[in-house]
Amino acid sequence: MAPSLDQAFRRRWWMAITAIIENLLFSAVLLGWGSLLIMLKNEGFYSHLCIENVTDDSNVTSVEGGDWRSCVEQEEVLNLGFTIGSFLLSAATLPLGILMDRYGPRPLRLIGSSCFAASCAMIAAAAHDPRVLSSLIFLAVSFNGFGGICLTFTSLTLPNMFGNVRSTILSLMIGSYASSAVTFPGVKLIYDLGVSFRIIMWVWSGMACTVFINCFLNWPAESFPPPEDIRYTNTKVKLSGLVMEDKRTGDRYVARLSVMEEMMGPKQTEPEQTDSQSTTKGSVPFLHSVCSPIFLWSIITMAMTQLRLIFFMGAMNKMLEFMVTHGDPNPSEELQKVVEEQVGFYSSIFGTMQLLCLLTCPLIGYIMDWRLKECEEENANTQTAKSQSDPPTRDRKTQKVTNAMRAFIFTNLLLVTFGIISLIDNLPLQLVSFVLHTIVRGFIHSCCGGLYAAVYPANHFGTLTGMQSMVSAAFALLQQPLFILMVGHLGGDPYWINLALLIFSLAGFLLPGYLFYHRRNLVRTKA
C-alpha cells in the first residue's frame, strides 16, 4: 500500500509541511528539558530520594503547589535521564543511517512514531504512582530520544525532491527539529492552567499515532534519490519518467542514464561525461573519507559544540537558581518562592525562543546556497560552448566549500559570544544568551550537513553524518559529570565550567581555517 516515488513527488509539499509540524511536536522535544524537569519534580518523580535525605536541610526544598520534596540527589538522577535521552537523540543516527540506506525512510519513521507514542504513555503511567514507577522515566526518555531522532533523520532525505532549494528546505527541517524544544514549555503552560499531567501525556501519545498514519499513507517504500543522481529537471513529466523506468528495471543507475540520453538527444556525450564523473566520485573509498582532515576537524568542532549546548540545557535551571540566590546554601522561604518564579519564567522564555530556529535556519541555508545557481548557469553555458577553452569563472564545489567556511566562521563567532555572556552574573542579560544558544543550535547541523554534501560522495553522506553524531553524542555524555561537579563541589556555581567550555569552544575555528586552506588548493587545481 506504500505510494510510489512518482506519487510521493506529487505530494512532496504536503509531506514537507507535515514533516516540519511533526518535527516540531515529536522530534527533539527533550531539548526543552528545563520545563519537563519542573513538571517531573512537581509530580514527585524520585522525590523519595529527598525523603530519605530529609535530615540534610541544605539540600532539600519543598515544591510549591504540592507535597513533594526536591533535592540535589533528585536533580542528579533526573539529569541522568536527560543525558541518556539526549545521547540517543544523537548517537542513534549511525545505525539509522545504515538501516535507512538499506530499507528506506518509511519503516524507520513508522518505528519512530510508535516509540514516541510509547514514551508518552510510559510517562503518563509512571505519573500515576511515582513512588514506585519513577524508574520508568529512564525507559521513557530512551524511547523518546530514539523515536524523535527517527522522525528527524528520515525527514532529512525529503528535501531531495526540491532541487535547487534543497538546502533551504533542509534548513527548515533542521529548524523545526531544533525548535521542538519549545514543545515542553508549551506543555508546561497547559499544565500550569490546571490540566492533569497524565491527561497531557496520554493525548500527546495519541497525537503521535497520527504521525504513524500519515507516514503509512504518504511515505514511499523507496528512498528519495539525491538530486545529483536523478538530475531533477524543470518538468514533472521528465521526473515521472525517470521514476517509472527505475521501478520497471530495478536498476536505478542504468535507468536514469538511459532516460537522460533519450531526453538530451544529440548531447549524449555530455551526460555520459557527467555520469562518469559521478561514478568516479562515488568510487572514493569510504576509509578515505573517514580519515580525511575535514571530517576529523568536523568531529572536533561538532563534539565541542554539542557538549557546550547540551550542558547549558541540562544545567540551565541550576544556573538560573544560582544567579537568584547568589550561592546562598540556606535561602529563606521567600527567596525560594522567588527562585521558583524566576526559574519557571526564564525556562518558559528559553523554550519559547526555540521557535527562532524556524526563522534563523533558513538564513544559514541561504548562506550555504549562496551563488550556487550562478555556478549552474555558468556551467550550462560552458557546456553549450564546449569548444571554448576558457573554464567557468566560478566552480560549484569551490563555492560550496567557501559557503561552508563562512557559515562555520559565523556560527563559531556566535558560540564564543554566547560563552562570554554566560559568564556574566546578570539574569536579564541571559536572555541574549538564550537567543544565541538557539541560533547556534540551529546553524551548526546545517553547516555540517552542507559541508559533507559538498566534499564527500553522496553514498558516504549518511554514514559520515551518523558517525559524527555518534562521536559527538558520546562526548556530550561528559555533561553529566560536569553537572555533578557543578551542583556538588562548586556549590552550584557554573562560572569555572563555563569558562573552561568557552576556552574549549575556540577550537571550533580550526575547521574553517582548514577549509580556507582546502579552498585555496581547489582554486589552484581549477586554474
Short mmCIF file of C-alpha atoms in Angstrom, two decimals:
data_model
loop_
_atom_site.label_atom_id
_atom_site.label_comp_id
_atom_site.label_asym_id
_atom_site.label_seq_id
_atom_site.Cartn_x
_atom_site.Cartn_y
_atom_site.Cartn_z
CA MET A 1 0.00 0.00 0.00
CA ALA A 2 3.02 2.30 0.05
CA PRO A 3 2.85 5.06 -2.60
CA SER A 4 5.34 5.14 -5.45
CA LEU A 5 8.07 7.75 -5.84
CA ASP A 6 6.01 9.36 -8.58
CA GLN A 7 3.06 9.75 -6.19
CA ALA A 8 5.40 10.97 -3.44
CA PHE A 9 6.77 13.64 -5.76
CA ARG A 10 3.27 14.97 -6.39
CA ARG A 11 2.67 15.03 -2.62
CA ARG A 12 6.06 16.48 -1.77
CA TRP A 13 4.71 19.80 -0.41
CA TRP A 14 2.19 18.03 1.82
CA MET A 15 4.94 15.73 3.08
CA ALA A 16 7.31 18.65 3.68
CA ILE A 17 4.76 20.73 5.59
CA THR A 18 3.61 17.81 7.75
CA ALA A 19 7.22 16.75 8.35
CA ILE A 20 8.02 20.23 9.67
CA ILE A 21 5.00 20.13 12.00
CA GLU A 22 5.82 16.58 13.12
CA ASN A 23 9.43 17.52 13.80
CA LEU A 24 8.22 20.48 15.83
CA LEU A 25 5.93 18.38 18.03
CA PHE A 26 7.56 14.96 18.17
CA SER A 27 11.30 15.06 17.41
CA ALA A 28 13.82 16.58 19.82
CA VAL A 29 11.32 17.64 22.47
CA LEU A 30 13.76 16.51 25.17
CA LEU A 31 15.79 19.63 24.42
CA GLY A 32 13.11 21.51 26.34
CA TRP A 33 14.28 19.63 29.42
CA GLY A 34 14.10 22.63 31.75
CA SER A 35 10.30 22.74 31.60
CA LEU A 36 9.91 18.96 31.75
CA LEU A 37 12.15 18.85 34.82
CA ILE A 38 9.87 21.25 36.68
CA MET A 39 6.81 19.12 35.85
CA LEU A 40 8.54 15.87 36.84
CA LYS A 41 9.55 17.37 40.18
CA ASN A 42 6.02 18.64 40.75
CA GLU A 43 4.67 15.16 40.01
CA GLY A 44 7.05 13.62 42.56
CA PHE A 45 9.46 11.69 40.34
CA TYR A 46 12.31 10.46 42.57
CA SER A 47 11.14 12.63 45.47
CA HIS A 48 11.66 9.60 47.72
CA LEU A 49 15.39 10.34 47.49
CA CYS A 50 14.72 13.64 49.26
CA ILE A 51 12.64 11.95 51.95
CA GLU A 52 15.50 9.56 52.63
CA ASN A 53 17.87 12.56 52.98
CA VAL A 54 15.42 14.81 54.84
CA THR A 55 17.96 15.41 57.62
CA ASP A 56 20.13 17.39 55.19
CA ASP A 57 18.17 20.63 55.17
CA SER A 58 20.61 22.43 52.88
CA ASN A 59 19.80 20.09 50.02
CA VAL A 60 16.04 19.79 50.48
CA THR A 61 13.32 22.22 49.47
CA SER A 62 9.60 21.84 49.07
CA VAL A 63 7.88 22.18 45.71
CA GLU A 64 5.24 24.88 45.53
CA GLY A 65 1.73 23.59 44.98
CA GLY A 66 2.41 20.03 46.13
CA ASP A 67 3.63 17.83 48.95
CA TRP A 68 6.69 16.56 47.05
CA ARG A 69 10.19 17.47 48.13
CA SER A 70 13.05 18.48 45.86
CA CYS A 71 16.77 18.00 46.43
CA VAL A 72 20.13 17.80 44.70
CA GLU A 73 20.06 13.99 44.64
CA GLN A 74 16.74 14.06 42.78
CA GLU A 75 18.08 16.54 40.22
CA GLU A 76 21.19 14.44 39.63
CA VAL A 77 19.14 11.32 38.89
CA LEU A 78 16.70 13.15 36.63
CA ASN A 79 19.58 14.86 34.81
CA LEU A 80 20.97 11.38 34.16
CA GLY A 81 17.72 10.60 32.37
CA PHE A 82 18.18 13.70 30.23
CA THR A 83 21.75 12.63 29.47
CA ILE A 84 20.58 9.20 28.29
CA GLY A 85 17.78 10.63 26.17
CA SER A 86 19.93 13.32 24.56
CA PHE A 87 22.63 10.72 23.89
CA LEU A 88 20.21 8.52 21.96
CA LEU A 89 18.89 11.58 20.19
CA SER A 90 22.27 11.94 18.50
CA ALA A 91 24.05 8.59 18.75
CA ALA A 92 21.30 6.61 17.03
CA THR A 93 21.96 8.39 13.75
CA LEU A 94 24.73 5.98 12.70
CA PRO A 95 22.69 2.76 12.86
CA LEU A 96 19.69 4.67 11.50
CA GLY A 97 21.75 5.81 8.52
CA ILE A 98 22.78 2.25 7.75
CA LEU A 99 19.23 0.95 8.13
CA MET A 100 17.76 3.78 6.07
CA ASP A 101 20.20 3.10 3.24
CA ARG A 102 19.02 -0.49 3.22
CA TYR A 103 15.28 -0.23 3.93
CA GLY A 104 14.40 3.40 3.17
CA PRO A 105 12.85 6.02 5.49
CA ARG A 106 9.33 4.58 5.67
CA PRO A 107 9.84 1.70 8.18
CA LEU A 108 12.10 3.82 10.39
CA ARG A 109 9.53 6.59 10.52
CA LEU A 110 6.82 4.11 11.46
CA ILE A 111 9.02 2.71 14.24
CA GLY A 112 9.97 6.19 15.44
CA SER A 113 6.39 7.40 15.76
CA SER A 114 5.50 4.20 17.64
CA CYS A 115 8.40 4.69 20.06
CA PHE A 116 7.42 8.30 20.73
CA ALA A 117 3.81 7.32 21.41
CA ALA A 118 5.03 4.59 23.78
CA SER A 119 7.32 7.04 25.61
CA CYS A 120 4.46 9.44 26.35
CA ALA A 121 2.30 6.53 27.51
CA MET A 122 5.05 5.36 29.88
CA ILE A 123 5.48 8.83 31.39
CA ALA A 124 1.72 9.03 31.93
CA ALA A 125 1.69 5.58 33.57
CA ALA A 126 4.67 6.44 35.80
CA ALA A 127 2.97 9.66 36.95
CA HIS A 128 0.13 7.53 38.37
CA ASP A 129 2.41 6.27 41.18
CA PRO A 130 5.83 7.99 41.02
CA ARG A 131 6.96 6.44 44.31
CA VAL A 132 7.03 3.04 42.63
CA LEU A 133 7.26 3.77 38.91
CA SER A 134 9.80 6.62 38.81
CA SER A 135 12.36 4.34 37.18
CA LEU A 136 10.15 4.15 34.08
CA ILE A 137 11.34 7.66 33.21
CA PHE A 138 14.67 6.24 32.00
CA LEU A 139 12.95 3.88 29.56
CA ALA A 140 10.55 6.64 28.54
CA VAL A 141 13.24 9.20 27.71
CA SER A 142 15.17 6.49 25.84
CA PHE A 143 12.14 5.76 23.66
CA ASN A 144 11.51 9.49 23.34
CA GLY A 145 15.04 10.22 22.16
CA PHE A 146 15.16 7.28 19.77
CA GLY A 147 11.71 7.97 18.33
CA GLY A 148 12.50 11.65 17.94
CA ILE A 149 15.71 11.09 16.02
CA CYS A 150 13.95 8.55 13.77
CA LEU A 151 11.45 11.22 12.76
CA THR A 152 14.15 13.85 12.32
CA PHE A 153 16.63 11.69 10.41
CA THR A 154 14.07 10.34 7.96
CA SER A 155 12.79 13.85 7.21
CA LEU A 156 16.29 14.98 6.18
CA THR A 157 16.07 12.97 2.95
CA LEU A 158 12.80 14.62 1.89
CA PRO A 159 14.47 17.85 0.61
CA ASN A 160 15.98 15.76 -2.21
CA MET A 161 12.66 16.31 -4.01
CA PHE A 162 13.15 20.10 -4.12
CA GLY A 163 16.13 20.59 -6.47
CA ASN A 164 17.95 23.93 -6.18
CA VAL A 165 16.20 24.92 -2.93
CA ARG A 166 17.26 21.68 -1.29
CA SER A 167 19.45 23.39 1.35
CA THR A 168 16.67 25.83 2.23
CA ILE A 169 14.12 23.03 2.73
CA LEU A 170 16.75 21.05 4.65
CA SER A 171 17.33 24.06 6.91
CA LEU A 172 13.59 24.24 7.59
CA MET A 173 13.63 20.57 8.59
CA ILE A 174 16.58 21.15 10.90
CA GLY A 175 14.97 24.33 12.18
CA SER A 176 11.78 22.51 13.10
CA TYR A 177 13.89 19.84 14.82
CA ALA A 178 15.76 22.47 16.81
CA SER A 179 12.55 24.39 17.55
CA SER A 180 10.94 21.28 19.03
CA ALA A 181 12.48 22.35 22.34
CA VAL A 182 9.51 24.75 22.55
CA THR A 183 7.10 21.84 22.94
CA PHE A 184 7.66 21.08 26.63
CA PRO A 185 7.45 24.77 27.62
CA GLY A 186 4.16 24.82 25.73
CA VAL A 187 3.05 21.70 27.59
CA LYS A 188 4.02 23.37 30.87
CA LEU A 189 1.76 26.32 30.08
CA ILE A 190 -1.14 23.90 29.69
CA TYR A 191 -0.03 22.13 32.87
CA ASP A 192 0.04 25.43 34.80
CA LEU A 193 -3.58 26.03 33.74
CA GLY A 194 -4.55 23.01 35.83
CA VAL A 195 -4.70 20.26 33.21
CA SER A 196 -3.59 16.88 34.56
CA PHE A 197 -0.05 15.86 33.61
CA ARG A 198 -1.25 12.34 32.85
CA ILE A 199 -4.01 13.57 30.53
CA ILE A 200 -1.50 15.71 28.64
CA MET A 201 0.81 12.74 28.14
CA TRP A 202 -1.99 10.41 27.00
CA VAL A 203 -3.25 12.99 24.48
CA TRP A 204 0.29 13.52 23.23
CA SER A 205 0.67 9.78 22.79
CA GLY A 206 -2.49 9.73 20.70
CA MET A 207 -1.25 12.62 18.57
CA ALA A 208 1.93 10.67 17.84
CA CYS A 209 -0.25 7.95 16.33
CA THR A 210 -1.30 10.43 13.62
CA VAL A 211 2.34 10.58 12.54
CA PHE A 212 2.22 6.81 12.05
CA ILE A 213 -0.93 7.11 9.92
CA ASN A 214 0.46 9.96 7.81
CA CYS A 215 3.66 8.03 7.13
CA PHE A 216 1.76 4.86 6.30
CA LEU A 217 -0.38 6.67 3.73
CA ASN A 218 2.09 9.06 2.10
CA TRP A 219 5.72 7.99 2.50
CA PRO A 220 7.11 5.69 -0.23
CA ALA A 221 8.91 2.44 0.49
CA GLU A 222 11.87 3.57 -1.62
CA SER A 223 14.47 6.13 -0.58
CA PHE A 224 14.34 9.62 -2.03
CA PRO A 225 17.16 9.74 -4.63
CA PRO A 226 19.63 12.61 -4.21
CA PRO A 227 19.18 15.36 -6.80
CA GLU A 228 22.68 14.99 -8.21
CA ASP A 229 21.89 11.36 -9.08
CA ILE A 230 18.47 11.65 -10.66
CA ARG A 231 19.13 15.09 -12.18
CA TYR A 232 15.89 16.82 -11.28
CA THR A 233 14.53 18.75 -14.23
CA ASN A 234 12.12 21.65 -14.51
CA THR A 235 9.24 19.47 -15.72
CA LYS A 236 7.44 16.85 -13.70
CA VAL A 237 6.97 14.67 -16.77
CA LYS A 238 10.68 14.01 -17.05
CA LEU A 239 10.98 13.16 -13.36
CA SER A 240 7.97 10.85 -13.54
CA GLY A 241 9.53 9.08 -16.49
CA LEU A 242 12.72 8.56 -14.54
CA VAL A 243 10.90 7.07 -11.59
CA MET A 244 8.75 4.74 -13.68
CA GLU A 245 11.73 3.48 -15.57
CA ASP A 246 13.51 2.88 -12.30
CA LYS A 247 10.59 0.85 -10.96
CA ARG A 248 10.41 -1.38 -14.04
CA THR A 249 14.10 -2.15 -14.39
CA GLY A 250 15.10 -2.30 -10.75
CA ASP A 251 18.43 -0.75 -11.73
CA ARG A 252 18.35 2.87 -10.78
CA TYR A 253 21.64 3.92 -12.32
CA VAL A 254 21.15 2.32 -15.72
CA ALA A 255 17.54 3.52 -15.85
CA ARG A 256 18.49 7.10 -15.11
CA LEU A 257 21.30 7.02 -17.69
CA SER A 258 19.14 5.66 -20.48
CA VAL A 259 16.32 8.13 -19.81
CA MET A 260 18.72 11.05 -19.68
CA GLU A 261 20.19 10.01 -23.04
CA GLU A 262 16.74 9.94 -24.57
CA MET A 263 15.94 13.37 -23.14
CA MET A 264 19.18 15.03 -24.14
CA GLY A 265 19.13 13.66 -27.71
CA PRO A 266 22.15 14.90 -29.64
CA LYS A 267 24.05 15.84 -26.44
CA GLN A 268 24.80 12.26 -25.43
CA THR A 269 28.45 12.80 -24.76
CA GLU A 270 27.87 15.45 -22.11
CA PRO A 271 25.63 13.38 -19.78
CA GLU A 272 28.00 10.45 -20.22
CA GLN A 273 30.87 12.62 -19.12
CA THR A 274 28.95 13.83 -16.08
CA ASP A 275 27.91 10.31 -15.18
CA SER A 276 31.46 9.12 -15.39
CA GLN A 277 32.48 11.91 -13.06
CA SER A 278 29.76 10.90 -10.62
CA THR A 279 30.89 7.30 -10.80
CA THR A 280 34.47 8.34 -10.12
CA LYS A 281 33.34 10.43 -7.15
CA GLY A 282 31.26 7.58 -5.80
CA SER A 283 34.18 5.16 -6.12
CA VAL A 284 36.17 7.02 -3.44
CA PRO A 285 36.90 4.52 -0.64
CA PHE A 286 34.88 5.15 2.49
CA LEU A 287 38.00 4.90 4.66
CA HIS A 288 39.49 7.76 2.66
CA SER A 289 36.53 9.97 3.58
CA VAL A 290 36.64 8.97 7.26
CA CYS A 291 40.37 9.69 7.57
CA SER A 292 40.22 12.99 5.70
CA PRO A 293 41.25 16.11 7.67
CA ILE A 294 37.91 17.84 7.02
CA PHE A 295 35.94 15.02 8.63
CA LEU A 296 38.31 14.79 11.62
CA TRP A 297 38.19 18.56 12.22
CA SER A 298 34.41 18.50 11.87
CA ILE A 299 34.17 15.84 14.58
CA ILE A 300 36.18 18.04 16.96
CA THR A 301 34.03 21.07 16.18
CA MET A 302 30.72 19.22 16.47
CA ALA A 303 31.71 17.38 19.67
CA MET A 304 32.76 20.60 21.33
CA THR A 305 29.61 22.43 20.23
CA GLN A 306 27.35 19.54 21.25
CA LEU A 307 28.81 19.41 24.76
CA ARG A 308 28.51 23.18 25.12
CA LEU A 309 24.86 23.24 24.08
CA ILE A 310 23.74 20.10 25.93
CA PHE A 311 25.39 21.14 29.19
CA PHE A 312 23.63 24.50 29.09
CA MET A 313 20.24 22.90 28.51
CA GLY A 314 20.73 20.32 31.27
CA ALA A 315 22.11 22.75 33.87
CA MET A 316 20.15 25.87 32.90
CA ASN A 317 17.70 25.71 35.82
CA LYS A 318 20.51 25.38 38.36
CA MET A 319 22.41 28.23 36.70
CA LEU A 320 19.37 30.48 36.93
CA GLU A 321 18.82 29.44 40.53
CA PHE A 322 22.40 30.35 41.42
CA MET A 323 22.00 33.79 39.84
CA VAL A 324 18.96 34.44 42.03
CA THR A 325 20.34 33.07 45.32
CA HIS A 326 23.97 34.09 44.61
CA GLY A 327 25.12 30.81 46.11
CA ASP A 328 23.20 31.06 49.42
CA PRO A 329 23.12 27.45 50.75
CA ASN A 330 20.14 28.16 53.05
CA PRO A 331 17.74 30.50 51.25
CA SER A 332 14.70 31.76 53.08
CA GLU A 333 11.21 30.65 52.15
CA GLU A 334 10.57 33.98 50.48
CA LEU A 335 13.74 33.63 48.41
CA GLN A 336 12.77 30.07 47.48
CA LYS A 337 9.49 31.35 46.08
CA VAL A 338 11.37 33.98 44.08
CA VAL A 339 13.69 31.26 42.77
CA GLU A 340 10.76 29.10 41.63
CA GLU A 341 9.07 32.04 39.93
CA GLN A 342 12.22 33.27 38.19
CA VAL A 343 13.38 29.81 37.09
CA GLY A 344 9.93 28.94 35.74
CA PHE A 345 9.65 32.30 33.96
CA TYR A 346 13.06 32.17 32.30
CA SER A 347 12.66 28.48 31.41
CA SER A 348 9.44 29.34 29.59
CA ILE A 349 11.16 32.19 27.75
CA PHE A 350 14.02 29.89 26.75
CA GLY A 351 11.58 27.32 25.42
CA THR A 352 9.57 29.91 23.51
CA MET A 353 12.74 31.24 21.90
CA GLN A 354 13.35 27.86 20.31
CA LEU A 355 10.85 28.89 17.64
CA LEU A 356 13.56 31.25 16.42
CA CYS A 357 15.19 28.22 14.82
CA LEU A 358 12.43 28.16 12.21
CA LEU A 359 13.30 31.76 11.33
CA THR A 360 17.08 31.58 11.57
CA CYS A 361 17.79 28.19 9.99
CA PRO A 362 16.67 29.34 6.51
CA LEU A 363 19.33 32.06 6.88
CA ILE A 364 22.12 29.51 7.17
CA GLY A 365 20.51 27.61 4.31
CA TYR A 366 20.70 30.77 2.23
CA ILE A 367 24.38 31.12 3.13
CA MET A 368 25.02 27.51 2.13
CA ASP A 369 23.21 28.06 -1.21
CA TRP A 370 24.89 31.40 -1.92
CA ARG A 371 25.60 31.83 -5.66
CA LEU A 372 25.17 28.13 -6.41
CA LYS A 373 22.57 28.95 -9.04
CA GLU A 374 25.08 31.15 -10.81
CA CYS A 375 27.54 28.26 -10.86
CA GLU A 376 24.98 26.03 -12.56
CA GLU A 377 24.17 28.67 -15.15
CA GLU A 378 27.81 29.25 -15.90
CA ASN A 379 28.48 25.53 -16.22
CA ALA A 380 25.49 25.19 -18.53
CA ASN A 381 26.77 28.00 -20.71
CA THR A 382 30.16 26.38 -20.77
CA GLN A 383 28.68 23.07 -21.88
CA THR A 384 26.86 24.69 -24.78
CA ALA A 385 30.15 26.19 -25.89
CA LYS A 386 32.32 23.27 -25.03
CA SER A 387 34.80 24.04 -27.79
CA GLN A 388 35.94 27.11 -25.91
CA SER A 389 38.94 26.55 -23.67
CA ASP A 390 38.01 29.12 -21.01
CA PRO A 391 36.81 27.45 -17.79
CA PRO A 392 33.82 28.83 -15.82
CA THR A 393 34.66 31.76 -13.56
CA ARG A 394 33.12 30.07 -10.51
CA ASP A 395 33.38 26.37 -9.71
CA ARG A 396 30.41 24.78 -7.95
CA LYS A 397 32.39 22.65 -5.50
CA THR A 398 34.69 25.55 -4.61
CA GLN A 399 31.65 27.75 -3.98
CA LYS A 400 30.12 25.11 -1.71
CA VAL A 401 33.33 24.88 0.35
CA THR A 402 33.51 28.68 0.52
CA ASN A 403 29.92 28.89 1.74
CA ALA A 404 30.53 26.21 4.38
CA MET A 405 33.66 28.03 5.59
CA ARG A 406 31.76 31.30 6.01
CA ALA A 407 28.87 29.53 7.74
CA PHE A 408 31.20 27.86 10.28
CA ILE A 409 33.03 31.12 11.00
CA PHE A 410 29.74 32.93 11.63
CA THR A 411 28.39 30.11 13.81
CA ASN A 412 31.58 29.89 15.90
CA LEU A 413 31.58 33.65 16.47
CA LEU A 414 28.05 33.36 17.83
CA LEU A 415 29.08 30.41 20.03
CA VAL A 416 32.00 32.33 21.55
CA THR A 417 29.75 35.35 22.18
CA PHE A 418 27.27 33.03 23.88
CA GLY A 419 30.03 31.66 26.13
CA ILE A 420 31.15 35.16 27.14
CA ILE A 421 27.63 36.24 28.08
CA SER A 422 27.12 33.03 30.09
CA LEU A 423 30.00 34.12 32.35
CA ILE A 424 28.24 37.34 33.36
CA ASP A 425 26.21 37.08 36.57
CA ASN A 426 23.22 39.05 35.30
CA LEU A 427 19.83 37.38 34.95
CA PRO A 428 18.18 39.67 32.34
CA LEU A 429 21.34 39.53 30.20
CA GLN A 430 20.91 35.77 29.89
CA LEU A 431 18.03 36.42 27.51
CA VAL A 432 20.70 37.30 24.95
CA SER A 433 22.47 34.02 25.66
CA PHE A 434 19.15 32.21 25.10
CA VAL A 435 18.87 33.76 21.65
CA LEU A 436 22.46 32.92 20.74
CA HIS A 437 22.11 29.36 22.04
CA THR A 438 19.03 28.86 19.89
CA ILE A 439 20.67 30.26 16.75
CA VAL A 440 23.86 28.22 17.16
CA ARG A 441 21.93 25.02 17.75
CA GLY A 442 20.00 25.56 14.53
CA PHE A 443 23.02 26.64 12.48
CA ILE A 444 25.62 24.03 13.40
CA HIS A 445 23.88 20.97 11.94
CA SER A 446 23.07 22.76 8.68
CA CYS A 447 26.70 23.82 8.38
CA CYS A 448 27.97 20.30 8.90
CA GLY A 449 25.44 18.70 6.56
CA GLY A 450 26.17 21.23 3.82
CA LEU A 451 29.90 20.65 4.21
CA TYR A 452 29.60 16.87 3.90
CA ALA A 453 27.34 17.22 0.87
CA ALA A 454 29.89 19.50 -0.79
CA VAL A 455 33.03 17.50 -0.10
CA TYR A 456 32.10 13.81 0.05
CA PRO A 457 30.31 11.38 -2.28
CA ALA A 458 26.55 11.14 -1.82
CA ASN A 459 26.76 7.46 -0.82
CA HIS A 460 29.01 8.41 2.14
CA PHE A 461 26.83 11.24 3.44
CA GLY A 462 24.50 9.25 5.70
CA THR A 463 27.20 7.13 7.31
CA LEU A 464 29.56 10.07 7.85
CA THR A 465 26.77 12.11 9.42
CA GLY A 466 25.88 9.17 11.66
CA MET A 467 29.48 8.66 12.76
CA GLN A 468 29.89 12.34 13.52
CA SER A 469 26.66 12.41 15.53
CA MET A 470 27.60 9.27 17.49
CA VAL A 471 31.04 10.62 18.43
CA SER A 472 29.54 13.98 19.38
CA ALA A 473 26.85 12.31 21.49
CA ALA A 474 29.41 10.16 23.28
CA PHE A 475 31.50 13.24 24.03
CA ALA A 476 28.41 15.11 25.24
CA LEU A 477 27.98 12.46 27.96
CA LEU A 478 30.56 14.49 29.86
CA GLN A 479 27.75 16.90 30.72
CA GLN A 480 26.57 14.53 33.47
CA PRO A 481 29.87 14.57 35.47
CA LEU A 482 30.14 18.30 34.79
CA PHE A 483 26.65 18.78 36.22
CA ILE A 484 27.51 16.71 39.31
CA LEU A 485 30.70 18.74 39.73
CA MET A 486 28.75 21.99 39.49
CA VAL A 487 26.00 21.13 42.00
CA GLY A 488 28.43 19.33 44.31
CA HIS A 489 31.99 20.57 44.66
CA LEU A 490 31.33 24.01 43.13
CA GLY A 491 28.18 24.58 45.18
CA GLY A 492 26.05 25.35 42.11
CA ASP A 493 28.45 27.97 40.71
CA PRO A 494 28.77 27.40 36.92
CA TYR A 495 31.47 30.04 36.34
CA TRP A 496 34.55 27.84 36.11
CA ILE A 497 32.86 25.21 33.97
CA ASN A 498 31.53 27.89 31.61
CA LEU A 499 35.00 29.43 31.41
CA ALA A 500 36.59 26.09 30.52
CA LEU A 501 33.94 25.43 27.88
CA LEU A 502 34.46 28.93 26.43
CA ILE A 503 38.19 28.28 26.00
CA PHE A 504 37.45 24.88 24.51
CA SER A 505 34.97 26.39 22.04
CA LEU A 506 37.80 28.36 20.40
CA ALA A 507 38.84 25.06 18.80
CA GLY A 508 35.84 25.48 16.51
CA PHE A 509 37.80 27.93 14.37
CA LEU A 510 40.28 25.23 13.36
CA LEU A 511 37.79 23.69 10.90
CA PRO A 512 37.10 26.90 8.88
CA GLY A 513 40.85 27.53 8.98
CA TYR A 514 41.47 24.23 7.26
CA LEU A 515 38.58 24.85 4.85
CA PHE A 516 40.32 28.07 3.80
CA TYR A 517 43.45 26.04 3.03
CA HIS A 518 41.40 23.38 1.20
CA ARG A 519 39.58 26.02 -0.83
CA ARG A 520 42.87 27.56 -1.91
CA ASN A 521 44.04 24.17 -3.16
CA LEU A 522 40.81 23.74 -5.12
CA VAL A 523 41.26 27.12 -6.78
CA ARG A 524 44.83 26.24 -7.74
CA THR A 525 43.70 22.91 -9.16
CA LYS A 526 41.00 24.51 -11.29
CA ALA A 527 43.34 27.25 -12.52
#
